[in-house]
Coordinates of C-alpha atoms and ligand atoms in Angstrom, one line a residue:
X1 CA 100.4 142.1 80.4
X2 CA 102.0 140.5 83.5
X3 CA 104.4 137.5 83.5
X4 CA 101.9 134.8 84.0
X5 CA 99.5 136.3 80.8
X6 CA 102.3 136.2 78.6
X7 CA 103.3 132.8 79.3
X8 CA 99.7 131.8 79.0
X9 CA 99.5 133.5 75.6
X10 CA 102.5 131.9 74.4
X11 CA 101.4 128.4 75.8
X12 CA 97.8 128.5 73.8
X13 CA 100.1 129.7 70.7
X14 CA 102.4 127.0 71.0
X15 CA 99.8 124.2 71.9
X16 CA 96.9 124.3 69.6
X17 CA 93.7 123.0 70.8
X18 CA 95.2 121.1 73.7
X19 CA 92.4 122.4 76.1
X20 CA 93.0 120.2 79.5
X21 CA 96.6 121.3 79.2
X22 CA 95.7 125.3 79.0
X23 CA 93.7 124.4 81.7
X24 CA 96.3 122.4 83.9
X25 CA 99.2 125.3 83.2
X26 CA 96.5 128.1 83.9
X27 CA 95.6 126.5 87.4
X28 CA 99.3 126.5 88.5
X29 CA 100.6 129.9 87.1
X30 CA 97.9 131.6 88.5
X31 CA 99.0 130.6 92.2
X32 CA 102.5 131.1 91.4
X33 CA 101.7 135.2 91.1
X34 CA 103.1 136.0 94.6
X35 CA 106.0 133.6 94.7
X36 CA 106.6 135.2 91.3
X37 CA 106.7 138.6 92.5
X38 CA 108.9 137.4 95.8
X39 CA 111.6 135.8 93.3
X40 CA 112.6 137.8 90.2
X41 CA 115.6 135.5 90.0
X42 CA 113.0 132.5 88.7
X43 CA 111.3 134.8 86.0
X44 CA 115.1 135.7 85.1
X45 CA 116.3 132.3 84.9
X46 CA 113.5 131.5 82.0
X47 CA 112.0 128.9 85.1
X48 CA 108.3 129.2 83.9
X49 CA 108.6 129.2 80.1
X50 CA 111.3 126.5 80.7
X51 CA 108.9 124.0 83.0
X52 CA 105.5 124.4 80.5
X53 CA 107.9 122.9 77.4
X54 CA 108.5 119.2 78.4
X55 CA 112.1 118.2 77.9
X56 CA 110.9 115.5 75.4
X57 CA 107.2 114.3 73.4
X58 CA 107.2 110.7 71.8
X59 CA 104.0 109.7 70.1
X60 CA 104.3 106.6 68.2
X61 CA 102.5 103.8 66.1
X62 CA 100.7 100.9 68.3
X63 CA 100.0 98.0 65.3
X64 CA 98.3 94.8 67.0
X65 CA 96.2 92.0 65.3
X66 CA 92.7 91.2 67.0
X67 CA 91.2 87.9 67.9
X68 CA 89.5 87.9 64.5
X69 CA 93.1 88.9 62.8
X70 CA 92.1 92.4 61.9
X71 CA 95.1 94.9 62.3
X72 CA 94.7 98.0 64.1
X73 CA 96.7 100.7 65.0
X74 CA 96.3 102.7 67.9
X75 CA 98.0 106.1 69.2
X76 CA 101.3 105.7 71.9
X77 CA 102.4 108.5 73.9
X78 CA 105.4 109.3 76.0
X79 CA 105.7 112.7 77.5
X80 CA 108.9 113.5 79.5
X81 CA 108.3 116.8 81.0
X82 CA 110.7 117.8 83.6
X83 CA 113.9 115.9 85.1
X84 CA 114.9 118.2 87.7
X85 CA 114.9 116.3 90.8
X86 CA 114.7 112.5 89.5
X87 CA 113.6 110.3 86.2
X88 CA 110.9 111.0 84.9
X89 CA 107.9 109.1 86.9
X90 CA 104.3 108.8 86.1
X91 CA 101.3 106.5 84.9
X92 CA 100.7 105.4 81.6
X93 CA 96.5 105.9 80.5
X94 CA 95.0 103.4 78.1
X95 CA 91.6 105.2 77.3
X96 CA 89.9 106.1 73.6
X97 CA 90.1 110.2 74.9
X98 CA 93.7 110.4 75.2
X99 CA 95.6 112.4 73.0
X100 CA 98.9 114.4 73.7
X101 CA 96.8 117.5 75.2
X102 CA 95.6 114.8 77.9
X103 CA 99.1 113.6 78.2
X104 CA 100.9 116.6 78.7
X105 CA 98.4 117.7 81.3
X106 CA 99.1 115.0 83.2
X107 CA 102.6 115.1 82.8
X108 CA 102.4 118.9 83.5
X109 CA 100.9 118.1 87.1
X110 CA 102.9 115.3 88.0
X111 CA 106.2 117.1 88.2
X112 CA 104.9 119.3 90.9
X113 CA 103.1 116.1 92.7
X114 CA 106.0 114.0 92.6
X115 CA 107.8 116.8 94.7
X116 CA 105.8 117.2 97.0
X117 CA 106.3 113.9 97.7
X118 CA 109.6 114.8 98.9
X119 CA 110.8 111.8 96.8
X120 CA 113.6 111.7 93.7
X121 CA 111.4 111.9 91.5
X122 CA 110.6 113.9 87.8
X123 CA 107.5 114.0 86.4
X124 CA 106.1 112.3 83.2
X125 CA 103.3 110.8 81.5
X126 CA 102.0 108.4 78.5
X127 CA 99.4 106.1 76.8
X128 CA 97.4 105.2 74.2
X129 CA 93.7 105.9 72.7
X130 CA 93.7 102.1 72.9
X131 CA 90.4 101.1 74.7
X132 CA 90.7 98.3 77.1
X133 CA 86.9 97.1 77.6
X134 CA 85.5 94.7 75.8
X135 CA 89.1 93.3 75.0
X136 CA 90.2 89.9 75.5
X137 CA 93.1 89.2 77.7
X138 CA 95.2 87.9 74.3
X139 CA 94.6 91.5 72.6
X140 CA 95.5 93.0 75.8
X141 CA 98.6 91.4 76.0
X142 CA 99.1 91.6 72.3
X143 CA 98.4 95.7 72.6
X144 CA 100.9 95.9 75.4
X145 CA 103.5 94.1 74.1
X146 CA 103.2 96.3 70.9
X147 CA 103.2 99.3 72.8
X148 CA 106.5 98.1 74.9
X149 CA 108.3 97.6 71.6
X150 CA 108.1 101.3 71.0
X151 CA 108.6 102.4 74.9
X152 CA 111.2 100.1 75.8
X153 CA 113.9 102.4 74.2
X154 CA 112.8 105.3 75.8
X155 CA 112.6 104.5 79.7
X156 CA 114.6 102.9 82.3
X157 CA 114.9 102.8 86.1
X158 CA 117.5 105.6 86.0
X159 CA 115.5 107.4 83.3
X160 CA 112.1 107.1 83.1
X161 CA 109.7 104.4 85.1
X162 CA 106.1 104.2 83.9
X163 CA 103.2 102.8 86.1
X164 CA 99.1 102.9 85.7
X165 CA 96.3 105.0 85.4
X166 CA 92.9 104.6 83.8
X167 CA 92.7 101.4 82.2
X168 CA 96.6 100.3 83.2
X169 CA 96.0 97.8 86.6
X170 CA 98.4 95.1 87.0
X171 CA 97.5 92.8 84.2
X172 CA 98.6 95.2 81.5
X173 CA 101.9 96.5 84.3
X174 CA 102.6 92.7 83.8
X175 CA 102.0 92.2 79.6
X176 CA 104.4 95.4 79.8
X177 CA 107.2 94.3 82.1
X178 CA 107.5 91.0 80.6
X179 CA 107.8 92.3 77.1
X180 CA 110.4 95.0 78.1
X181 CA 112.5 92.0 80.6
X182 CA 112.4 89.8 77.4
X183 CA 113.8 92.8 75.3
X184 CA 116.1 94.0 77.3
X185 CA 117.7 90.3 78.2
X186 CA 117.6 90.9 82.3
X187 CA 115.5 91.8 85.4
X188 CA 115.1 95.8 85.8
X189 CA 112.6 95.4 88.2
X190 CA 112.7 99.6 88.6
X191 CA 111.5 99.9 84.8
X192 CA 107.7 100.1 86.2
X193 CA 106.1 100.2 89.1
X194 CA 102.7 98.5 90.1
X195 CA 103.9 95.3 89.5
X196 CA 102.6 92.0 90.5
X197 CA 103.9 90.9 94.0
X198 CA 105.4 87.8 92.6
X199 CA 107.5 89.6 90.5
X200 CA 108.9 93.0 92.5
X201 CA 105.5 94.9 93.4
X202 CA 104.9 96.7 96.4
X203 CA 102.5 95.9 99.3
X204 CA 99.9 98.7 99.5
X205 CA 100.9 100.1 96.2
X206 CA 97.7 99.4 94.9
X207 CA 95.5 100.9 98.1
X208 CA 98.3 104.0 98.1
X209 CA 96.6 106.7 95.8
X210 CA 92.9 105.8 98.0
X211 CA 94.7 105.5 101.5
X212 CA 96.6 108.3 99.9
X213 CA 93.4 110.4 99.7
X214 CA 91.7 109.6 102.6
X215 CA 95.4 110.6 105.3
X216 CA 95.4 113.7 103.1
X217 CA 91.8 114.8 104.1
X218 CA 91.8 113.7 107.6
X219 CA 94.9 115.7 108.4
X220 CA 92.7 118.6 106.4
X221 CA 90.0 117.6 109.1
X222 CA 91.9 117.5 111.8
X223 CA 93.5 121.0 111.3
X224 CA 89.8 122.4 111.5
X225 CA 88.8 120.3 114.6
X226 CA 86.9 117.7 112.7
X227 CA 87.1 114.2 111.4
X228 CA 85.7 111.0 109.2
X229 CA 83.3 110.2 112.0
X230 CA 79.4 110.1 110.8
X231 CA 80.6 112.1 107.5
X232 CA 78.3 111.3 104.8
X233 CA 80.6 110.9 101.5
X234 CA 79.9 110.8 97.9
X235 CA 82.6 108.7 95.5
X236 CA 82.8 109.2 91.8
X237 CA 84.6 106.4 89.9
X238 CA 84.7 102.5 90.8
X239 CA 88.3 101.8 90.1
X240 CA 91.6 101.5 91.7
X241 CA 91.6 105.0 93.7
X242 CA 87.8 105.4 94.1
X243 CA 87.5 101.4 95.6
X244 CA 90.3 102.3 98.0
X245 CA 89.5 105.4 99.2
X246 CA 86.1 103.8 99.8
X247 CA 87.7 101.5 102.2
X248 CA 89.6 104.1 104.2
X249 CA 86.7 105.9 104.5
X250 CA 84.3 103.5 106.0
X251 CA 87.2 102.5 108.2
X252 CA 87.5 105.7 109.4
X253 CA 83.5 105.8 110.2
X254 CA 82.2 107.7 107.4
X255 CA 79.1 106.3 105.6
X256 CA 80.0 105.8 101.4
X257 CA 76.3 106.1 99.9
X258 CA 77.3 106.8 96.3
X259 CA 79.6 105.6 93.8
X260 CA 79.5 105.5 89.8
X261 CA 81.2 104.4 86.2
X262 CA 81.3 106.2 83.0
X263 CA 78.1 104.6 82.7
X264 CA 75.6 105.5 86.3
X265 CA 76.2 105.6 89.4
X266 CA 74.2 104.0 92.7
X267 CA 73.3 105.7 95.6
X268 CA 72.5 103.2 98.6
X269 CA 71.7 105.3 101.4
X270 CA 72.7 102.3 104.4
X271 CA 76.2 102.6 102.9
X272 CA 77.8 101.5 99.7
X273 CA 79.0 97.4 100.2
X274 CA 82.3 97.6 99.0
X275 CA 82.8 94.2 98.6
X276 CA 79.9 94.0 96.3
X277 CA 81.6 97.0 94.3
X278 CA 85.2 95.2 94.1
X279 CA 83.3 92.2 92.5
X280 CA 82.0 93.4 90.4
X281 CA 84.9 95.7 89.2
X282 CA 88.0 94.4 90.1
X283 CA 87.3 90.6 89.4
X284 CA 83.9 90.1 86.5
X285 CA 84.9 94.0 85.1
X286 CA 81.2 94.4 84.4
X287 CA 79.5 97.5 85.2
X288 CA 78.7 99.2 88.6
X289 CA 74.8 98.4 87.6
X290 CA 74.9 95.5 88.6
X291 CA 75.1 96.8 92.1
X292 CA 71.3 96.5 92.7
X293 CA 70.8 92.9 91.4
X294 CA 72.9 92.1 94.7
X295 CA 71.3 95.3 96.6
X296 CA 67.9 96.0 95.5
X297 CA 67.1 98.1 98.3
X298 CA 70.1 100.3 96.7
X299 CA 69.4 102.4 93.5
X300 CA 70.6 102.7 90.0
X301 CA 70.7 106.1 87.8
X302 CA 72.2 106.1 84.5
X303 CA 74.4 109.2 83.6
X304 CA 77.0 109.7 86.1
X305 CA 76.7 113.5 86.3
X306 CA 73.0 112.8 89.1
X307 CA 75.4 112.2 91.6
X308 CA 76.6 115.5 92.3
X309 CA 72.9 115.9 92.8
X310 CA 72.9 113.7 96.3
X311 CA 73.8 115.5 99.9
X312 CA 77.2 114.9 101.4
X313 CA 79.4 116.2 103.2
X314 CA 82.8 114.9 101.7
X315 CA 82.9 114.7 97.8
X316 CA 85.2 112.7 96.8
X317 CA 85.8 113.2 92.8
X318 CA 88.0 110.0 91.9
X319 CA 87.1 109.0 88.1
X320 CA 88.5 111.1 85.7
X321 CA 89.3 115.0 84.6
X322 CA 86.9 117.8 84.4
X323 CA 84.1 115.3 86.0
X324 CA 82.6 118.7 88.4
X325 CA 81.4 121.5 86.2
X326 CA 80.4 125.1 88.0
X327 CA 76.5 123.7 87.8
X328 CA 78.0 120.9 89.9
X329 CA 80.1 122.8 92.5
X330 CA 76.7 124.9 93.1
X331 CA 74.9 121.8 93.6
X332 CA 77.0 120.3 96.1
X333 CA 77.6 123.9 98.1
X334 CA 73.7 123.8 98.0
X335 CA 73.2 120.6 99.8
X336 CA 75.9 121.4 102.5
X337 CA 79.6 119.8 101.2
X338 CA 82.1 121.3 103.2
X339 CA 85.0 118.9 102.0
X340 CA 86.8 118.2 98.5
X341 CA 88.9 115.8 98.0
X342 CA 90.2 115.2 94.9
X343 CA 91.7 111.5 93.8
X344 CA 91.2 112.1 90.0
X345 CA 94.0 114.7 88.2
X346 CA 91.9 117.8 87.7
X347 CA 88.5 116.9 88.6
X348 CA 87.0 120.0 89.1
X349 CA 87.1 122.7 86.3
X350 CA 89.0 125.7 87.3
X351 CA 85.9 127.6 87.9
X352 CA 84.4 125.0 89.9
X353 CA 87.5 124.8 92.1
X354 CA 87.6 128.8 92.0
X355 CA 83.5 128.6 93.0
X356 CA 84.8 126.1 96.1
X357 CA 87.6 128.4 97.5
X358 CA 85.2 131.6 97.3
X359 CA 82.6 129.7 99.3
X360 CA 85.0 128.4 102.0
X361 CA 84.8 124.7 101.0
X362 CA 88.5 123.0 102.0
X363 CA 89.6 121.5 99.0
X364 CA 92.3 118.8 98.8
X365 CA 93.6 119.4 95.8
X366 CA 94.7 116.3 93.2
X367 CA 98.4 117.1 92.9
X368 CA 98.4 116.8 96.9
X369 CA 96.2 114.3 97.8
X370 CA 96.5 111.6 95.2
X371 CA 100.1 111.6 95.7
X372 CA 100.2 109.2 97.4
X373 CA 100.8 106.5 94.6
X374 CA 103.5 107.9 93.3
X375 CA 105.0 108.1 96.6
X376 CA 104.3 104.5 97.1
X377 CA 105.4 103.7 93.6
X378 CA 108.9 105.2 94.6
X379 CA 109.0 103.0 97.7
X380 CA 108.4 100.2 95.1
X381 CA 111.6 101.7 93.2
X382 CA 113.2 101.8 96.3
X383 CA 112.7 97.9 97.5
X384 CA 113.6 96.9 93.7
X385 CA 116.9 98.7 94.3
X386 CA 117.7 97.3 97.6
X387 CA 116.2 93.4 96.1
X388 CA 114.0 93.4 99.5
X389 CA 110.1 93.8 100.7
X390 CA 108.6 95.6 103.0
X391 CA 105.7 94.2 104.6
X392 CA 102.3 95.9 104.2
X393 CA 102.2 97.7 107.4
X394 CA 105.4 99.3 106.6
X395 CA 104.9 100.9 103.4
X396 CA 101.5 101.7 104.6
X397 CA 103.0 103.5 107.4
X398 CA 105.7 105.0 105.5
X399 CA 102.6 106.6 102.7
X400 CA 100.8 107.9 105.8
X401 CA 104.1 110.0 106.9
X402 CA 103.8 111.3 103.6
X403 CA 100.5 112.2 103.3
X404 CA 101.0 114.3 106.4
X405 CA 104.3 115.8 105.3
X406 CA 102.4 116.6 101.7
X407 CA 99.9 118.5 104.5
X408 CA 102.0 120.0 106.3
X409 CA 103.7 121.2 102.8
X410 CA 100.7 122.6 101.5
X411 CA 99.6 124.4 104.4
X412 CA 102.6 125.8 105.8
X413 CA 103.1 127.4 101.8
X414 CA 99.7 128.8 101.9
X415 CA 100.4 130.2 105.3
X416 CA 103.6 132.3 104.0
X417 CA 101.7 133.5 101.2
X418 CA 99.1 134.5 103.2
X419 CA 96.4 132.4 101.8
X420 CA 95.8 129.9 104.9
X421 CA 93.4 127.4 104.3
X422 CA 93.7 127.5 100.5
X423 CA 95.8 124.2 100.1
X424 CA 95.3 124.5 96.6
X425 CA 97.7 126.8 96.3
X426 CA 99.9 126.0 98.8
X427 CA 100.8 122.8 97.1
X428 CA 101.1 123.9 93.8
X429 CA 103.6 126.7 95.7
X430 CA 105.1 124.3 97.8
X431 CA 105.6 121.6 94.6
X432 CA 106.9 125.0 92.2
X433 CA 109.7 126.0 94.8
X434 CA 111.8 122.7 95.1
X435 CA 111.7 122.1 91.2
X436 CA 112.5 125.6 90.3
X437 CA 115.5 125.7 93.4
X438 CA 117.0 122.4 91.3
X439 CA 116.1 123.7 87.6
X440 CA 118.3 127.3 88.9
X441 CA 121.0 125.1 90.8
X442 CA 121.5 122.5 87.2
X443 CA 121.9 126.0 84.8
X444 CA 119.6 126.5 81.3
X445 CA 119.1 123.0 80.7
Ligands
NDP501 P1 90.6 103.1 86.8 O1 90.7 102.8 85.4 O2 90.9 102.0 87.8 O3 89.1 103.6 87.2 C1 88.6 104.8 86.6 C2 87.2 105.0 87.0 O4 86.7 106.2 86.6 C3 86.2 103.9 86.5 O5 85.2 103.7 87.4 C4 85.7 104.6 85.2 O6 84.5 104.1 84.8 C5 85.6 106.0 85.7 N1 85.7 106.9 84.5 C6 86.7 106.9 83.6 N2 86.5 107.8 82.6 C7 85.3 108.4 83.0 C8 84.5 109.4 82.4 N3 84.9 110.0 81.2 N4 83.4 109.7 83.0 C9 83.0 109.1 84.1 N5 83.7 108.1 84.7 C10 84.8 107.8 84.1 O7 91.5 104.4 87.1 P2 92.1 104.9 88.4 O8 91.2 104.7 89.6 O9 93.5 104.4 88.5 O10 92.2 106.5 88.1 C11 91.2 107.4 88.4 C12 91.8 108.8 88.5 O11 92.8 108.9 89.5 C13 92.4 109.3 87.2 O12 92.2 110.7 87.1 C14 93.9 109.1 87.4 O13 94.7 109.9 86.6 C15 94.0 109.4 88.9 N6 95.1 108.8 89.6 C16 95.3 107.5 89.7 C17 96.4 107.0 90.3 C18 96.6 105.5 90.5 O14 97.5 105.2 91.3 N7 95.8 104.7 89.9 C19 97.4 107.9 91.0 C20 97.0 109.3 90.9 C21 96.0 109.7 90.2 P3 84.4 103.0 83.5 O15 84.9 101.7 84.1 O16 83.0 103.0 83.1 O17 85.3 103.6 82.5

């Protein structure tokens, strides 16, 4: 059995039933083959089986009392994974799916996003199986508060700074930050990022993971002669990356015809009306089928799946994991797609993203190309430390170096591996190499 097989083995053994995170781990190790073979030293040093076991798991009890004064308890998570270059850094997920497989896979991938980034930063995750919708904004902030109770012991802006995800936007950042500040007796503002702007947030930190997205592609674009222009792209999701990627997009002369929720999706073939969508999302948080009473010219499908079915040339997967199965990948190479982009962690299955890269599609992969809030979360970090603000065009311009340094990354690794034009490798070689230089350089830690 190689290297790679054997740590596999061992990570299904140790891991029970934690599928995404198999999945996550399998994705990376499999690209790390030839850096593998070019550096004994990192098989010697214990470097793989070291980064798969995260340096620390917290689950713990979430008790809260509803509007009716029912208890419940929900789930909390807190995975540190890997502290090599910084704290720990990464979102926190309110959603009913997650449990610690879900947790560790994100925390699994963030450690190689966050270097990329080229930013001090180590990579971590958390949340709850607490489900947001349909909650008022008391048993939000009653939830959060709860949850904080737990956390606050366990992060800190030199140790670990949480920020959002699916179901996290800046009301719960806010419930969060003003039960740890009241906790803790003082102003950390570098505890979380994604705050509010009245209280330490960052301008463009909530466009960063779209705008993110969208530099990532173009530079992918512009390295094979092409651009946004005319492109006809497909969205999945309707929230906080999906929206703003949306916006990029159309600025950069594509047409958006399709977005979705968990729910449907609409497909409005004179281009998706953004403003419309961020309505109805970011400010009533109803659901994207509402689209058509305001667009009835636009259509309405239930089942998001349908709209891998529609012809585009850019797909843009930004909702959640595993949202492109094989039978989608053939769909969409069917119809023409020549670009993925991935803002979602691990949107495509590996087989789907393996189906992509044998058919010549240029895929942006997540890790790469929805680094971008992180990055910009670090900026945040970085204007709490120095107590000042940048203004919007700044950090925005500051994220788009990034983005093309994350490129440039990505593609030169996949160039000395001999895999040019796979930037799905390339990053997760490029991410690997910085983490495992620190993790030799600190000893067996
Ligand atoms: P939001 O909660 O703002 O939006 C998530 C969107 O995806 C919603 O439209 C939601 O629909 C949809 N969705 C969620 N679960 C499913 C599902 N099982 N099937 C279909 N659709 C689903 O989250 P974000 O936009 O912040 O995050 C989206 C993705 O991007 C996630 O993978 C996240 O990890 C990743 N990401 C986010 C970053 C950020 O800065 N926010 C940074 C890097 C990555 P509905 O409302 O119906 O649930």
């Amino acid at each position: 059995m190689s290297v790679v097989q054997n740590i596999m083995e061992e990570v299904k053994k140790r891991n029970p039933g934690e599928a995404e995170f198999h999945q996550a781990v399998e994705e990376v190790l499999i690209s790390l083959e030839p850096v593998i073979e070019k550096h004994p030293e990192y098989v010697e040093s214990g470097i793989l089986d070291r980064l798969v076991e995260p340096e620390r798991q917290i689950m713990f009890r979430v008790p809260w009392v509803d509007d009716k004064g029912n208890v419940q308890v929900n789930r909390g998570f807190r995975v540190q994974f890997n502290s090599a270059i910084g704290p720990y850094k990464g979102g926190l997920r309110f959603h009913p799916s997650v449990y610690l497989g879900i947790i560790k896979f994100l925390g699994f991938e963030q450690i190689f996003k966050n270097s990329l980034t080229g930013l001090p930063i180590g990579g971590g995750k958390g949340g709850s199986d607490f489900d947001p919708k349909g909650k008022s904004d008391n048993e939000i902030m009653r939830f959060c508060q709860s949850f904080m109770t737990e956390l606050y012991r366990h992060i800190g802006q030199d140790i670990d700074v949480p920020a959002g995800d699916i179901g996290v936007g800046a009301r719960e950042i806010g419930y969060l930050f003003g039960q740890y500040k009241k906790i803790r007796n003082g102003y950390e503002g570098g505890v979380l990022t994604g705050k509010g702007l009245t209280y330490g947030g960052s301008l463009a930190r909530k466009q960063a993971t779209g705008f993110g997205l969208i530099y990532f592609v173009r530079e992918m674009l512009a390295a094979n002669n092409d651009s946004f222009k005319d492109k006809t792209v497909v969205i999945s999701g309707a929230g906080n990356v999906a929206i703003y990627a949306c916006e990029k997009a159309k600025e950069y002369g594509a047409n958006v015809v399709a977005m979705c929720d968990s729910k449907g999706y609409i497909y409005d073939k004179n281009g998706v009306n953004l403003d419309t969508v961020k309505q109805i999302k970011e400010v009533e948080r109803k659901r994207i089928s509402e689209y058509v009473k305001h667009h009835p010219e636009a259509e309405y499908h239930e089942g998001q799946k349908g709209i891998w079915s529609i012809k585009c040339d850019i797909a843009l997967p930004c909702a959640t994991q595993n949202d492109i199965h094989v039978e989608h990948a053939k769909q969409l190479i069917a119809n023409g797609t020549k670009i993925v982009g991935e803002g979602a962690n691990m949107p495509c299955t590996n087989d789907a993203l393996n189906l992509f890269l044998e058919n010549d599609i240029l895929v942006a992969p997540a890790k790469a190309a929805n680094a971008g809030g992180v990055a910009t979360s670090a900026l945040e970090m970085s204007q709490n430390s120095m107590r000042l603000s940048w203004t919007f065009e700044e950090v925005n311009s500051k994220l788009d170096a990034i983005m093309v340094n994350i490129f440039k990354a990505a593609d030169e690794a996949a160039k000395e591996f001999g895999m040019e034009g796979n930037y799905v490798a390339g990053a997760n070689i490029a991410g690997f190499k910085k983490v495992a230089d620190a993790m030799m350089a600190q000893g067996i830690v």
